[in-house]
CSV table of C-alpha atoms (C1' of nucleotides) in Angstrom, one decimal:
chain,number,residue,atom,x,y,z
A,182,UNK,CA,105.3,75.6,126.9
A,183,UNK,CA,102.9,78.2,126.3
A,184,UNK,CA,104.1,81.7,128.1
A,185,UNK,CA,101.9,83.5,130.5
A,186,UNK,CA,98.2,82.5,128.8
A,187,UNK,CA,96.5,85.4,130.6
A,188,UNK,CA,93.2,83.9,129.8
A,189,UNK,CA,91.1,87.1,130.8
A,190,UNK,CA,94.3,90.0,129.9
A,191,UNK,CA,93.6,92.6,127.3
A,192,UNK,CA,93.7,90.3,124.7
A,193,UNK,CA,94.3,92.0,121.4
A,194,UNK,CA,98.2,92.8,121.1
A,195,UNK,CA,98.8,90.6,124.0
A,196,UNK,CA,98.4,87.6,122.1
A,197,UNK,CA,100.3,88.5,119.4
A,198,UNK,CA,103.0,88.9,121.2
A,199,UNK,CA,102.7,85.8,123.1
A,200,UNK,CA,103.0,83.9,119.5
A,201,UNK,CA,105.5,86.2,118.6
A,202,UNK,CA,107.0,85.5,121.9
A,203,UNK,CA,106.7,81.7,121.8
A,204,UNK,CA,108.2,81.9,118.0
A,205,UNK,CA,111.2,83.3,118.6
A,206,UNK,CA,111.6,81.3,122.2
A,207,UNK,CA,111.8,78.2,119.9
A,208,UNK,CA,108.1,76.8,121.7
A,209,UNK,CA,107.0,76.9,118.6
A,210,UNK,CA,109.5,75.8,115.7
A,211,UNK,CA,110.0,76.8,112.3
A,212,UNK,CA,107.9,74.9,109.6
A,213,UNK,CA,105.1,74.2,112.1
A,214,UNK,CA,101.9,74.5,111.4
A,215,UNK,CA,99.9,77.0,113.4
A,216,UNK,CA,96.3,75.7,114.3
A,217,UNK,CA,94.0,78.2,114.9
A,218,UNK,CA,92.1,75.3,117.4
A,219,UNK,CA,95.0,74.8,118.6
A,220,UNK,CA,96.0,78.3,119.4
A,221,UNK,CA,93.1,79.5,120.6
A,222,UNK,CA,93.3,76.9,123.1
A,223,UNK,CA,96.6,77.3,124.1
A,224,UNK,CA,96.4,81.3,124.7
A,225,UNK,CA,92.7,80.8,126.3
A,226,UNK,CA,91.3,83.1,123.7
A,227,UNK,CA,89.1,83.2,120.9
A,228,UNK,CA,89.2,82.8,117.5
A,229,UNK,CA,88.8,86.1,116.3
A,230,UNK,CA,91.7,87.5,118.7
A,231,UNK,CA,93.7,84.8,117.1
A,232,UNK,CA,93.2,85.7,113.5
A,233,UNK,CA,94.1,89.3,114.1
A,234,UNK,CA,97.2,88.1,115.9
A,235,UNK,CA,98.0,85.7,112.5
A,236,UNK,CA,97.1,88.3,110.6
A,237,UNK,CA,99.7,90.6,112.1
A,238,UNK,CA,102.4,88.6,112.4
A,239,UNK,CA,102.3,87.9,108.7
A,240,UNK,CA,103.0,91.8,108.2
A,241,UNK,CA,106.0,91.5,110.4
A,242,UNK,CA,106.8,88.1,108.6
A,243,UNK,CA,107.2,85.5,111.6
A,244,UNK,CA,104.7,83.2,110.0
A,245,UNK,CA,103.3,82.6,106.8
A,246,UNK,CA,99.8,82.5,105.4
A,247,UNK,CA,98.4,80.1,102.6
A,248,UNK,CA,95.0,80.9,101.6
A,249,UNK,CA,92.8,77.9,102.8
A,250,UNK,CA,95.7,76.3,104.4
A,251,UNK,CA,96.6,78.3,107.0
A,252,UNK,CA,99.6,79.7,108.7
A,253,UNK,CA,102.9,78.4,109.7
A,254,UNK,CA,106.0,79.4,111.0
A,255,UNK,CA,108.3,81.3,109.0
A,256,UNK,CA,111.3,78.7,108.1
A,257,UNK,CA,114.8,80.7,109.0
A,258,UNK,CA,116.0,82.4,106.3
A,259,UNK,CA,119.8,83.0,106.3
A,260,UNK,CA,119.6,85.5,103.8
A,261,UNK,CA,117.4,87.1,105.1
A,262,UNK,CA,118.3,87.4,108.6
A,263,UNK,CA,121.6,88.6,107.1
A,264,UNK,CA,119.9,91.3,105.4
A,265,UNK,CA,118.1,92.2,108.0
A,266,UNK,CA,121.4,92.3,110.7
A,267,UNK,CA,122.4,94.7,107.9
A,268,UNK,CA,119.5,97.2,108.3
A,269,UNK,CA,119.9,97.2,112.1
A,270,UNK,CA,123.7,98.4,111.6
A,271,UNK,CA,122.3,100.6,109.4
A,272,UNK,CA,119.6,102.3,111.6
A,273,UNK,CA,121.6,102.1,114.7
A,274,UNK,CA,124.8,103.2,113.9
A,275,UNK,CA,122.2,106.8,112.4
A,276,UNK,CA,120.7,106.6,115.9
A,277,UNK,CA,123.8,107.5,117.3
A,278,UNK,CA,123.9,111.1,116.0
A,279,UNK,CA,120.6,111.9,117.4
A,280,UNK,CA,120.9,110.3,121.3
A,281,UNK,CA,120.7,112.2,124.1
A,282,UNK,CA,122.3,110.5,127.0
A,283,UNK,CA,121.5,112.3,130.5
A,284,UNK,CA,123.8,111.2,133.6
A,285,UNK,CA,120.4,109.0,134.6
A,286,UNK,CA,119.9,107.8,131.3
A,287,UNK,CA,123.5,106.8,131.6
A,288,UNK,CA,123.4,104.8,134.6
A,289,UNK,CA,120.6,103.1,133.7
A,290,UNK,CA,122.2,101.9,130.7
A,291,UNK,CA,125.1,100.6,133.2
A,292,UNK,CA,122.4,98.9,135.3
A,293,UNK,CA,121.5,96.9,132.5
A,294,UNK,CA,124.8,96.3,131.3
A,295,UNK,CA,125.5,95.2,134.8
A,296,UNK,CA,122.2,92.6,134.5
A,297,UNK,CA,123.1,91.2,131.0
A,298,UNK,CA,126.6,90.3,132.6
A,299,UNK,CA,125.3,88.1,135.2
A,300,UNK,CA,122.8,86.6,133.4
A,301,UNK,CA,125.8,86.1,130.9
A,302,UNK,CA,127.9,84.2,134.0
A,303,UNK,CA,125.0,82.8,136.0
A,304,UNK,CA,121.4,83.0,133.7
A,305,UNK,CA,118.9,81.4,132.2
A,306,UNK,CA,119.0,81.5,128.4
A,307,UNK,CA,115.7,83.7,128.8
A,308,UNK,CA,117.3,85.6,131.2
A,309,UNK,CA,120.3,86.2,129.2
A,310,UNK,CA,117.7,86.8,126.1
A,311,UNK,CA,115.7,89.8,127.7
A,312,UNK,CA,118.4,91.4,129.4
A,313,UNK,CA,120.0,91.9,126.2
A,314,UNK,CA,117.0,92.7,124.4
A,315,UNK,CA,116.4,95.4,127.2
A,316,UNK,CA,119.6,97.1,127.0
A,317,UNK,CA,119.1,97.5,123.3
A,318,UNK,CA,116.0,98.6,123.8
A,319,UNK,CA,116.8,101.0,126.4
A,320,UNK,CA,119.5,102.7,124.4
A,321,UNK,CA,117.0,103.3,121.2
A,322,UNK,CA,114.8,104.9,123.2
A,323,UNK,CA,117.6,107.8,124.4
A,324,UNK,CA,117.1,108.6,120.3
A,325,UNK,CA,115.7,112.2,120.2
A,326,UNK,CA,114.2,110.6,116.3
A,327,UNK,CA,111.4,108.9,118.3
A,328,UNK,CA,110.2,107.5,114.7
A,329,UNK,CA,113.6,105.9,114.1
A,330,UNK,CA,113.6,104.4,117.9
A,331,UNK,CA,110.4,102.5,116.9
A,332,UNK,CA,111.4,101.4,114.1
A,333,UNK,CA,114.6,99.7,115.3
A,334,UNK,CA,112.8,97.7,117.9
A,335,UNK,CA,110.1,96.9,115.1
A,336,UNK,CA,112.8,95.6,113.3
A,337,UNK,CA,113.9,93.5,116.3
A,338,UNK,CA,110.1,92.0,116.2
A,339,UNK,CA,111.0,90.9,112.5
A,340,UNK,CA,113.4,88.1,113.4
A,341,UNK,CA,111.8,84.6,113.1
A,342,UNK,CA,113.6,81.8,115.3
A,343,UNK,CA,116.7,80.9,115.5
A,344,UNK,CA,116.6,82.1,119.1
A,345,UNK,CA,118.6,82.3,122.2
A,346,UNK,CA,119.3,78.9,122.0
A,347,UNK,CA,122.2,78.6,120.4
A,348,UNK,CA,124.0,81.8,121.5
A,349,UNK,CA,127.4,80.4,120.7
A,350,UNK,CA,129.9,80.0,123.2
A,351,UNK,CA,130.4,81.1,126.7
A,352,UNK,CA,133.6,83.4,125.7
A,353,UNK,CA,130.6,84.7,123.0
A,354,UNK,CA,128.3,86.2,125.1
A,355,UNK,CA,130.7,86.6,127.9
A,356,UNK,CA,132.4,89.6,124.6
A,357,UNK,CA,129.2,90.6,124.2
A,358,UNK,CA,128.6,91.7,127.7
A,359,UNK,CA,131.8,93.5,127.6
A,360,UNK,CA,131.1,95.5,124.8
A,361,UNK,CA,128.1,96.6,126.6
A,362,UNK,CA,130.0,98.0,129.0
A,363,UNK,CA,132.2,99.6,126.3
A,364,UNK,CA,129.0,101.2,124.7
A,365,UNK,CA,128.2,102.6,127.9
A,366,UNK,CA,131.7,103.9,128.8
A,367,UNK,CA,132.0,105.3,124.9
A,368,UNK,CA,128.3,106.7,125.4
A,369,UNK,CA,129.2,108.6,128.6
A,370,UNK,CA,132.7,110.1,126.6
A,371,UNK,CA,130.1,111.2,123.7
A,372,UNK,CA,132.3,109.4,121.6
A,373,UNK,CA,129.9,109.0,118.7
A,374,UNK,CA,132.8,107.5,116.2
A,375,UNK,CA,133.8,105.1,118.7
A,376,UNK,CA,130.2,103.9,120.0
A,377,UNK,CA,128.8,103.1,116.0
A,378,UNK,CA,132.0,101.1,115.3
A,379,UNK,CA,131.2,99.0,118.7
A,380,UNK,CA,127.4,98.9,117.5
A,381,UNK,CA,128.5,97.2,114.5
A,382,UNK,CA,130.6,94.9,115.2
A,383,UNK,CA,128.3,94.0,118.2
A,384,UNK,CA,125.3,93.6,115.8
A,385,UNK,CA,127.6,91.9,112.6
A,386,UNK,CA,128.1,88.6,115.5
A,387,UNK,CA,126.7,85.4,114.3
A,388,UNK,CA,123.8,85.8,116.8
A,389,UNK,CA,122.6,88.9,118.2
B,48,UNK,CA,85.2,110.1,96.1
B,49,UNK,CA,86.1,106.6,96.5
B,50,UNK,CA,88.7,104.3,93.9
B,51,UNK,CA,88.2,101.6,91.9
B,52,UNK,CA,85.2,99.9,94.9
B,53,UNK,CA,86.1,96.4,93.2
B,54,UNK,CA,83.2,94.8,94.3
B,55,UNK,CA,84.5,91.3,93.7
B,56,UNK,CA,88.1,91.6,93.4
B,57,UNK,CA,90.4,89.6,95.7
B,58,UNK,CA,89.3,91.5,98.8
B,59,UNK,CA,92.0,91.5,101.6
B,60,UNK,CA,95.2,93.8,100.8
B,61,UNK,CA,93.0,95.5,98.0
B,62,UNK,CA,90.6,97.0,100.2
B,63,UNK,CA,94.1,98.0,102.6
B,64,UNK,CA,95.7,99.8,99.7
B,65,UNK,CA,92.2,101.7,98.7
B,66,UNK,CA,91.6,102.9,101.9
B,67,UNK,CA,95.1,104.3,101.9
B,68,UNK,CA,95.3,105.5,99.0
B,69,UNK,CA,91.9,107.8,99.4
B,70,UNK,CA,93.6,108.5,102.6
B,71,UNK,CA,97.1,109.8,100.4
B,72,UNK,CA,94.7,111.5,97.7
B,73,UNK,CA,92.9,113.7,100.6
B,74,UNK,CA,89.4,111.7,99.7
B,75,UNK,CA,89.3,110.8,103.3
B,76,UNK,CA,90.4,113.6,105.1
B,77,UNK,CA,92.5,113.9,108.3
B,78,UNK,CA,90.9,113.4,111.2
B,79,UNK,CA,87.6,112.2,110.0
B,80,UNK,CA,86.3,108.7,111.6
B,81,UNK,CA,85.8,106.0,109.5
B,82,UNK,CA,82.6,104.0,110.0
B,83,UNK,CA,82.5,101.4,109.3
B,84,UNK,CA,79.4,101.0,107.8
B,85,UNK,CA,80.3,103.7,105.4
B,86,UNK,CA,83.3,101.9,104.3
B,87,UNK,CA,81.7,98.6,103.4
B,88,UNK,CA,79.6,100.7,101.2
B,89,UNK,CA,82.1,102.6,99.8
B,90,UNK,CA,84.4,100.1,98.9
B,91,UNK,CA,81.5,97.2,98.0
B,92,UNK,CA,83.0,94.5,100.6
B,93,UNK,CA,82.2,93.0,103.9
B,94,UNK,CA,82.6,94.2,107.6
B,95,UNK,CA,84.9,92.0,108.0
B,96,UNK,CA,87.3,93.1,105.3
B,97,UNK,CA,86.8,96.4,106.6
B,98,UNK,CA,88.2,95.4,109.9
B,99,UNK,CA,91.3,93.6,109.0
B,100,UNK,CA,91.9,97.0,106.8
B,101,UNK,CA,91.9,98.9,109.8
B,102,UNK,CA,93.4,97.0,111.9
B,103,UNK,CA,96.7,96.8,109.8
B,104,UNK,CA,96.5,100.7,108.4
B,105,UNK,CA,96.2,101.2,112.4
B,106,UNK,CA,99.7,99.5,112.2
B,107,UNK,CA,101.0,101.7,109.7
B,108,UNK,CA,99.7,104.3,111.9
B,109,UNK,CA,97.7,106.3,109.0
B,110,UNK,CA,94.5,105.7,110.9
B,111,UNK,CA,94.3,105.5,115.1
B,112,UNK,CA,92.0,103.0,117.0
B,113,UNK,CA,90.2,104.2,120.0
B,114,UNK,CA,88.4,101.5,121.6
B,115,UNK,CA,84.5,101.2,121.7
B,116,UNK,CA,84.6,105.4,119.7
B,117,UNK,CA,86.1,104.0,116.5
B,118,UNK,CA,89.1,104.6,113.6
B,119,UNK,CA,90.2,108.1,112.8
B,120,UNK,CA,92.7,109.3,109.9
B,121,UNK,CA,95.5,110.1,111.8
B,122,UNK,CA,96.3,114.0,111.6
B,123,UNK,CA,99.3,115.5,110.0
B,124,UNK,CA,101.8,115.2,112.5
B,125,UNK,CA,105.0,117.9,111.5
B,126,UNK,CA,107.4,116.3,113.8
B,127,UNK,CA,106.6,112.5,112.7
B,128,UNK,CA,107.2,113.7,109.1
B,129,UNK,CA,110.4,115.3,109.2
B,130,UNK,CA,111.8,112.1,111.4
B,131,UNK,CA,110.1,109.6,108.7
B,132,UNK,CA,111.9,111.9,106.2
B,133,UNK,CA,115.1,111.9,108.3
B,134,UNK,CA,114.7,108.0,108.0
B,135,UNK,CA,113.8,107.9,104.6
B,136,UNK,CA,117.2,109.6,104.1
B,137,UNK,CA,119.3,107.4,106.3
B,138,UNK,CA,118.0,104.2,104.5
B,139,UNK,CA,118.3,105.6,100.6
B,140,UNK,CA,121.6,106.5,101.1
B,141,UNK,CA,122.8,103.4,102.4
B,142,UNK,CA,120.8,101.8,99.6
B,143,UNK,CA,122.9,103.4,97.2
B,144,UNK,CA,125.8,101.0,98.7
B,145,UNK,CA,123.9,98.0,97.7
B,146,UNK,CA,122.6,99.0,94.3
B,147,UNK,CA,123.1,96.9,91.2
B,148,UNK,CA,122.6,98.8,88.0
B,149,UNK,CA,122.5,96.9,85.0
B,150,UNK,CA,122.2,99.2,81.9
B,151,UNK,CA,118.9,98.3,81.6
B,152,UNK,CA,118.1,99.2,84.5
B,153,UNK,CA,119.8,102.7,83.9
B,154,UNK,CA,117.8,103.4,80.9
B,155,UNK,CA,114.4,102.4,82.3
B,156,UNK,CA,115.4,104.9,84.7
B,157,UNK,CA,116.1,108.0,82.3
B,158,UNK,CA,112.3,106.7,81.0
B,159,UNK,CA,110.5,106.7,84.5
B,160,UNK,CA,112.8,110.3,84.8
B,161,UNK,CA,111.2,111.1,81.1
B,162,UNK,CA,107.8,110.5,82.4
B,163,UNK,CA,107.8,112.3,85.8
B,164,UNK,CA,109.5,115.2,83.7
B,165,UNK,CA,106.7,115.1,81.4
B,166,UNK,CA,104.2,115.1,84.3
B,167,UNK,CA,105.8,117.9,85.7
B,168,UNK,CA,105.2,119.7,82.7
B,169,UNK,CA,101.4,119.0,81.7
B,170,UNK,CA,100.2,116.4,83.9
B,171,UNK,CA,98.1,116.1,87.0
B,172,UNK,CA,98.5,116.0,90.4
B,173,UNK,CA,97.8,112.5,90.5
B,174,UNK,CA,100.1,111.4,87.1
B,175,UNK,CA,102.6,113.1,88.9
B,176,UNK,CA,102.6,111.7,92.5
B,177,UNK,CA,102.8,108.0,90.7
B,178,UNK,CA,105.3,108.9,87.8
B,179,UNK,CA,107.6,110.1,91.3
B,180,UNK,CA,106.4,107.3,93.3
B,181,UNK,CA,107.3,104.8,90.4
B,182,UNK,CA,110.7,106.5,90.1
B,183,UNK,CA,111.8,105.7,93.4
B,184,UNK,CA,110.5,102.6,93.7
B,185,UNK,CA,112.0,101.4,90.9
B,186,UNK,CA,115.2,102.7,92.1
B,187,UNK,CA,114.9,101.4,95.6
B,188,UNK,CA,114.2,97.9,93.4
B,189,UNK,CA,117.6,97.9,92.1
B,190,UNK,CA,118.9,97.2,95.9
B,191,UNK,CA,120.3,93.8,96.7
B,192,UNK,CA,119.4,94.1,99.9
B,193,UNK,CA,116.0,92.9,99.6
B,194,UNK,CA,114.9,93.8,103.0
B,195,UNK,CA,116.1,97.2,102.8
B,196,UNK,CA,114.0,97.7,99.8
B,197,UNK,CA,110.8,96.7,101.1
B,198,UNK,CA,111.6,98.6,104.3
B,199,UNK,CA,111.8,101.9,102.2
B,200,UNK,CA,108.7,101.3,100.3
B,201,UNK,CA,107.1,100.1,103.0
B,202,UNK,CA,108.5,103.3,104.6
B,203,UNK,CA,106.6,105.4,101.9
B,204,UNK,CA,103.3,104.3,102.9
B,205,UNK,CA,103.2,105.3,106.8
B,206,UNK,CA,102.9,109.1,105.6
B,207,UNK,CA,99.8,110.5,106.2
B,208,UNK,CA,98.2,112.7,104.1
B,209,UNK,CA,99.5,116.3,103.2
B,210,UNK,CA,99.5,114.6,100.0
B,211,UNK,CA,100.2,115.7,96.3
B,212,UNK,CA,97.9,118.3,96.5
B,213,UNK,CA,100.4,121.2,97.6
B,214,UNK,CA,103.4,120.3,95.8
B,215,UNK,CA,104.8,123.9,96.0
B,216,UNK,CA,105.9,126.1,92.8
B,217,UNK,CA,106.5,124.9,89.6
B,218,UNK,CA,109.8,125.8,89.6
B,219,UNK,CA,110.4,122.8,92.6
B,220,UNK,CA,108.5,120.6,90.6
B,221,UNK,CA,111.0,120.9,87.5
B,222,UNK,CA,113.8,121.0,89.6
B,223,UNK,CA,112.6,118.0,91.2
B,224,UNK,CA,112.8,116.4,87.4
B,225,UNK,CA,116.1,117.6,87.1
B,226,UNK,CA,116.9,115.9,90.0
B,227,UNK,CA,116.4,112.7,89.0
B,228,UNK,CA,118.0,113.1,85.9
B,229,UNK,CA,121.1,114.0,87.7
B,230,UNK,CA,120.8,111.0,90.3
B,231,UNK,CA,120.3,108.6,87.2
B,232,UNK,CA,123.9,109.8,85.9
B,233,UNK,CA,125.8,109.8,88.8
B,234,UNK,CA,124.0,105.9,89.4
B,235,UNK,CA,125.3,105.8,85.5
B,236,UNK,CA,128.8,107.0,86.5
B,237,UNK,CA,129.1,104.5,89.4
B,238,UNK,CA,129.6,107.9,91.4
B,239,UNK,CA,127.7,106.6,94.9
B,240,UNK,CA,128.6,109.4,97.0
B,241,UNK,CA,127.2,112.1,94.5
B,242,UNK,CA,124.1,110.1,94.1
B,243,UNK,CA,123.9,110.1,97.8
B,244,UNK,CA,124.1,114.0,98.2
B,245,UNK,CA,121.6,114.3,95.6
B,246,UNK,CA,119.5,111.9,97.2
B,247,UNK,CA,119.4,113.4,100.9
B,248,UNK,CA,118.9,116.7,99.5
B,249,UNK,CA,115.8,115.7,97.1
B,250,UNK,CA,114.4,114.0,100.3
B,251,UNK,CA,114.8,116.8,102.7
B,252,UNK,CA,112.8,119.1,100.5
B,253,UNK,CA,109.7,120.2,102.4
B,254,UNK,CA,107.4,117.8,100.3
B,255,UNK,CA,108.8,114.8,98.6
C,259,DC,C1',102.0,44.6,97.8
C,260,DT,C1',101.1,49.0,96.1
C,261,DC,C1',98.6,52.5,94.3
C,262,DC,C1',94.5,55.0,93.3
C,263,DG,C1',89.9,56.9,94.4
C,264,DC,C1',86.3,57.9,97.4
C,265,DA,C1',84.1,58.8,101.9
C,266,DT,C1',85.0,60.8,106.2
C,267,DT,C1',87.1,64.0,109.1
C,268,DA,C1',89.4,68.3,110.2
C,269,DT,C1',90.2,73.1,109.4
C,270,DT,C1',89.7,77.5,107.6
C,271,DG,C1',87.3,81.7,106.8
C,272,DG,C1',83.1,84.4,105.8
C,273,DC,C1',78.9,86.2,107.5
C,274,DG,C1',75.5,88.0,110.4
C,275,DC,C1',73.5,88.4,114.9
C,276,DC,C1',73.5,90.7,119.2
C,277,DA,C1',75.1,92.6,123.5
C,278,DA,C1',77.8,96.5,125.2
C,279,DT,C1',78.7,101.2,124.7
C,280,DA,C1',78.9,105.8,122.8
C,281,DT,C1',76.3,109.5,120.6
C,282,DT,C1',72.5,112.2,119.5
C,283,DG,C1',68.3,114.7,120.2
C,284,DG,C1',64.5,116.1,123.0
C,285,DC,C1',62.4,117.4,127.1
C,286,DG,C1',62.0,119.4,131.5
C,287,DC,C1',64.0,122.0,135.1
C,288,DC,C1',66.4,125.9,136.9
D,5,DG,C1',66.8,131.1,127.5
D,6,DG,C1',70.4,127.9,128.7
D,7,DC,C1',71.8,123.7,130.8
D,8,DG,C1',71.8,119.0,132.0
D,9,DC,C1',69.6,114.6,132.3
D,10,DC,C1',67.5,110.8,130.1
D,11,DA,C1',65.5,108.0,126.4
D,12,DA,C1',66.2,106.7,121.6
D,13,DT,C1',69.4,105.7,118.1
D,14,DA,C1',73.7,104.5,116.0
D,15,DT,C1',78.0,102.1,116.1
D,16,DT,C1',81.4,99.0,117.5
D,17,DG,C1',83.2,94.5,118.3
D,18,DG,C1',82.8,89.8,120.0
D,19,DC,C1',81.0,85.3,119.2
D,20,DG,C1',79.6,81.3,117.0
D,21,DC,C1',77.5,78.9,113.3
D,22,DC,C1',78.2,76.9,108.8
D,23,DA,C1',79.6,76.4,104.0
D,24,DA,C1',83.7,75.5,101.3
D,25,DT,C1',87.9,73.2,100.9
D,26,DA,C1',91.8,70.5,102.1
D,27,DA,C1',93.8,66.5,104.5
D,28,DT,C1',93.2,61.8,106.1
D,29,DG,C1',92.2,57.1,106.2
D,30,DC,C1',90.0,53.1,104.3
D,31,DG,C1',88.9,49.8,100.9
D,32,DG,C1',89.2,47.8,96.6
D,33,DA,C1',91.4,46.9,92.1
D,34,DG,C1',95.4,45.8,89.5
DNA sequence: CTCCGCATTATTGGCGCCAATATTGGCGCC
DNA sequence: GGCGCCAATATTGGCGCCAATAATGCGGAG
C-alpha cells in the first residue's frame, strides 16, 4: 500500500521519501521494477517530481538505474549491508565523544526508550520500526559534530529492504529495548567507554 | 574559466563533476548564483542536464537551492569544515583497520608519493591538488570495506571551495610529501597504529 | 511443437514552451 | 535630491509532447 500520497504536499523531497519509505517498508520489493507511470500514479504526482526522486535515490543506492530501462529496486546485498552496519559502529561509537546530554535531552531519550519498549510488547511492526529509528535518531542529534549527526542518519537512508519484517525473535527485540534503556542509564553516568561498547553490540545484531 | 564543456560527451554525471570541479578550482566563486542559462552555455548541454547537476551538487551541499531565487555556491562555512575534517579523520583511521596492502600496492604508493613530492617541488597548484587527491584515493582504495571507501571519497567532494589556491608555505607543502612517505612505510611495516597517528595529524592540518 | 522474426505496444527520457515569480530600471512624487 | 512604486525584463520550474528504444505478442516456417 502506498503511504500517505499527499497528492497536493510539497512534493519534491516528499516523494522521495515516500519511495524511499515504501522501499524499505517492503511495499515495494527488491528486484521490482519501478514504473515511472506507475509511480507517478501511485504518489499523485508528476513525472518530473518522480525522476528527481529516482534520480536521488540512486545516489543513496536504494534503486538502480539502467539507461533506457529504467529503475528498480536495489536487490539486498549482504555484503554490503554488512559493510555498511560496520560504518555505523564506526561513526557512532566517534559520536559518542562529542554528545552533549542535558538532564532534558536525557529524559527524552528515556521517553523514547520507554515508547520502543511497548511497541516492542504490544506494537505494530511500524510502530516498533519508527520508534527505534527515532531513538537513534534522537541520540545523533545530542552530537555537538552536527556534520557527523547528519551523516549517521544519511547513512540510515542507505539501507535497501530487508525491513522490519523480519526483526527476529520476540526475546530479540525485547534485548534490544533493554539495551536502550542501558544506553540511556550509561548516557546519564557519562560513561562514554560503556555506552560505545553497548552501541556496538546493539548495531553488530543481525537486524538493526 | 570553464573545463573541458564536452559538448557531446555522456552528459549526466559529467556535467555534475565539472560544475564541481570549477566550484573546487575557485572558477565559480562562493556565493555567486548559478543561472542557469549561463551554465548550459558554459558547459555546452541542455537545461535539463543543468538541473539534475544541481539538484544532486544541492545534495552534496556545495551549491544551496532557494526556491523560485535560484542555486548559489554555498560559502565557506569554518565550522562545517573542521567537523568534515573531524570525520574525515574518524573514517581514515578506521580504514587503516581494513586495509589490504599487497606489495604492489605499496609501491604504487611510493610512486603516487613520488609524484605529489615532485609536484610539491615544481608543479602547479592544480598538478598538485590531483597528485594529493590521487594519493589518498588510491589509498582509501586499498580498503576492503568497500562502503567505507566510497564513503570517504565521497566525503572529499562535499568541501566547498577554499580550494588549492592557499596551500600555505612551502615548507607544509614538503612536509606534507614527507608525510606520505612516512604513512607508506608504516602501511609497509604493517604498523597500523603509526599510520593512524600520521594520518589524523596530516588531516587536521589547516588545509588538507 | 518449437523457435525465430517482425509488427505492435509500452516505456523512457529529452526538449522546449509557458505560466508564475523575482529582479531590474525608470519615472514620478515627496 | 532621495525614495518608493510600478512597468518591463529576466529567470525559474512545471508540464506535456514526442522521438528513440526496448519489451511483448503474434504468426509463420522448419
Amino acid at each position: 500500500m502506498a503511504r500517505a500520497a499527499k497528492s497536493s504536499g510539497q512534493t519534491g523531497e516528499a516523494v522521495e521519501a515516500a519511495i524511499a519509505g515504501d522501499i524499505q517498508a517492503g511495499a515495494l520489493p527488491p528486484g521490482s521494477w519501478l514504473k515511472q507511470i506507475d509511480l507517478e500514479r501511485r504518489y499523485g504526482c508528476t513525472r518530473t517530481d518522480i525522476r528527481r526522486a529516482l534520480d536521488r535515490l540512486t545516489t543513496r543506492r536504494l534503486v538502480q538505474h539502467i539507461p533506457e530501462r529504467g529503475y528498480y529496486v536495489c536487490l539486498p546485498d549482504d555484503r554490503r549491508k554488512a559493510e555498511l552496519r560496520e560504518i555505523r559502529v564506526i561513526l557512532e561509537m566517534a559520536m559518542v565523544d562529542f554528545l552533549a546530554a542535558t538532564p532534558e535531552a536525557i529524559a527524552e531519550l528515556r521517553r523514547l526508550a520507554e515508547r520502543f519498549a511497548e511497541a516492542s510488547a504490544a506494537g505494530t511492526h511500524l510502530e516498533r520500526y519508527e520508534s527505534n529509528r527515532e531513538f537513534h535518531v534522537y541520540l545523533t542529534g545530542l552530537s555537538r559534530n552536527r556534520e557527523l549527526a547528519a551523516l549517521i542518519v544519511d547513512l540510515r537512508g542507505h539501507l535497501p529492504a530487508t525491513p522490519v519484517m523480519q526483526w527476529h525473535s520476540q526475546a530479540r527485540i525485547e534485548q534490544s529495548a533493554a539495551e536502550h534503556f542501558a544506553m540511556v542509564e550509561a548516557l546519564a553516568a557519562g560513561d562514554g567507554p560503556r555506552l560505545k561498547a553497548l552501541l556496538a553490540d546493539h548495531i553488530r545484531q543481525p537486524t538493526r
